XYZ file of C-alpha atoms in Angstrom:
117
model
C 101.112 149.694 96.383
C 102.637 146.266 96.953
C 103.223 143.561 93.649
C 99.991 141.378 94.852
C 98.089 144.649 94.827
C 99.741 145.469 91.806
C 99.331 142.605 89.956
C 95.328 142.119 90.930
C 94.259 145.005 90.068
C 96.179 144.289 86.758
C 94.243 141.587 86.068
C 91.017 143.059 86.408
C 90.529 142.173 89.952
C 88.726 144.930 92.469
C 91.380 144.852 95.194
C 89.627 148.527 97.175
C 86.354 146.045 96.907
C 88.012 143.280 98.742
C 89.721 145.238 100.958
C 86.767 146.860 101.818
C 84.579 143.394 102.727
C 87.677 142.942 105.394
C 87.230 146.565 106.849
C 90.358 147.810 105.150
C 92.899 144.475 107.227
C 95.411 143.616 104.662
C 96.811 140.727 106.664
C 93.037 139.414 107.018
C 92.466 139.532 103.114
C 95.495 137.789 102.644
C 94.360 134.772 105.141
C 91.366 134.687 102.805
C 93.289 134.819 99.241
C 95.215 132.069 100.886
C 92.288 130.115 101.812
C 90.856 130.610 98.383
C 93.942 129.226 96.893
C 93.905 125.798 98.942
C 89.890 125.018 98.795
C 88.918 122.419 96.734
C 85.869 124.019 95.087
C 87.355 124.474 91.080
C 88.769 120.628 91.588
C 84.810 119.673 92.518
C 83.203 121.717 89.600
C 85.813 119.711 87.429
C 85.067 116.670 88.306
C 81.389 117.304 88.355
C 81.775 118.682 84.812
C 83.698 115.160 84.011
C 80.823 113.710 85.490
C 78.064 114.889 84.060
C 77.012 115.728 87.818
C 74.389 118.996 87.314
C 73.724 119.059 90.957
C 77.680 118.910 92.280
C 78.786 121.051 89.557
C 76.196 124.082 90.467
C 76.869 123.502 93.594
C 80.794 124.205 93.453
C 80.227 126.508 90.651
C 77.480 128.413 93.315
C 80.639 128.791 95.929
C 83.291 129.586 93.277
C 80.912 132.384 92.444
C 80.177 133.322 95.976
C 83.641 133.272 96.893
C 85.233 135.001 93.967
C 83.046 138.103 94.136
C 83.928 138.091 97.893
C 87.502 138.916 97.147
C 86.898 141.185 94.513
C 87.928 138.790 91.653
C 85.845 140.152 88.438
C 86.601 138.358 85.708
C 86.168 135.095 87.377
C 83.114 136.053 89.542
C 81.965 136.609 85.629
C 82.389 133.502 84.382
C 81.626 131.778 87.602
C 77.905 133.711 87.572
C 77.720 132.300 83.687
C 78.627 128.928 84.642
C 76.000 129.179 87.771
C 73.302 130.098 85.952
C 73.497 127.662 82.947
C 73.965 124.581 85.731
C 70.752 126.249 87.473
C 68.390 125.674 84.600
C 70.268 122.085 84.047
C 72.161 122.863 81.306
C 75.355 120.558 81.471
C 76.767 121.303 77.789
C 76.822 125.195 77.851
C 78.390 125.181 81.342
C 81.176 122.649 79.875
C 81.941 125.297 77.196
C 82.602 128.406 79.288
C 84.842 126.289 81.480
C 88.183 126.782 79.903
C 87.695 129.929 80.330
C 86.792 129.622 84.049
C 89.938 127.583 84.066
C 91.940 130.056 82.628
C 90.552 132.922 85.191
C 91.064 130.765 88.171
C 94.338 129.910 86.985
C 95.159 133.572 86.818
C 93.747 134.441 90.438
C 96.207 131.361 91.974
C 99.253 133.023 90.384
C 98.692 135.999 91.878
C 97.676 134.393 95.156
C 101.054 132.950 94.724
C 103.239 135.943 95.438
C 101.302 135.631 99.251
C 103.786 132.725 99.713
């Protein structure tokens, strides 16, 4: 077991899940932490957030949850699914609550990304 896979699983994260969605290719799952790591989706829900943009921020916070429980990453395919549902039914305020916490996952996920690089 290598640090990354280590230090995922750690966290929370379902790395056998993840591996599993890429047929078991390490090098392919890492090509798709790394892409994770560089989209601009948690930046968009942000700003949205800032905003007071329901329709952008469901939308990112629809492909943060899509992505994130792709990979395998629990805890923030959680709070991603909270934030997703809350934006859904229009709710601005609630989503805005849970999102330090969704910052604080995400943040997680792109340090461990970070041993990739």
């Amino acid at each position: 077991m290598n640090g990354f896979e280590m230090r995922f699983r750690a966290a929370g994260n379902d790395y056998d899940a993840a591996l599993e969605r890429t047929a078991g290719d390490t090098e392919l799952l890492g090509q798709l932490m790394l892409m994770f790591k560089s989209d601009g989706g948690f930046a968009a829900l942000s700003k949205a957030l800032e905003e007071d943009d329901c329709k952008a921020a469901f939308a990112a916070a629809h492909s943060l949850k899509g992505s994130s429980g792709m990979l395998g990453m629990d805890p923030l395919f959680a709070v991603m699914s909270e934030i997703t549902e809350v934006l859904r039914a229009g709710e601005l305020e609630p989503a805005k609550t849970v999102f330090p916490k969704a910052k604080d996952e995400y943040e997680k996920v792109l340090a461990i990304i970070g041993e990739l690089c």
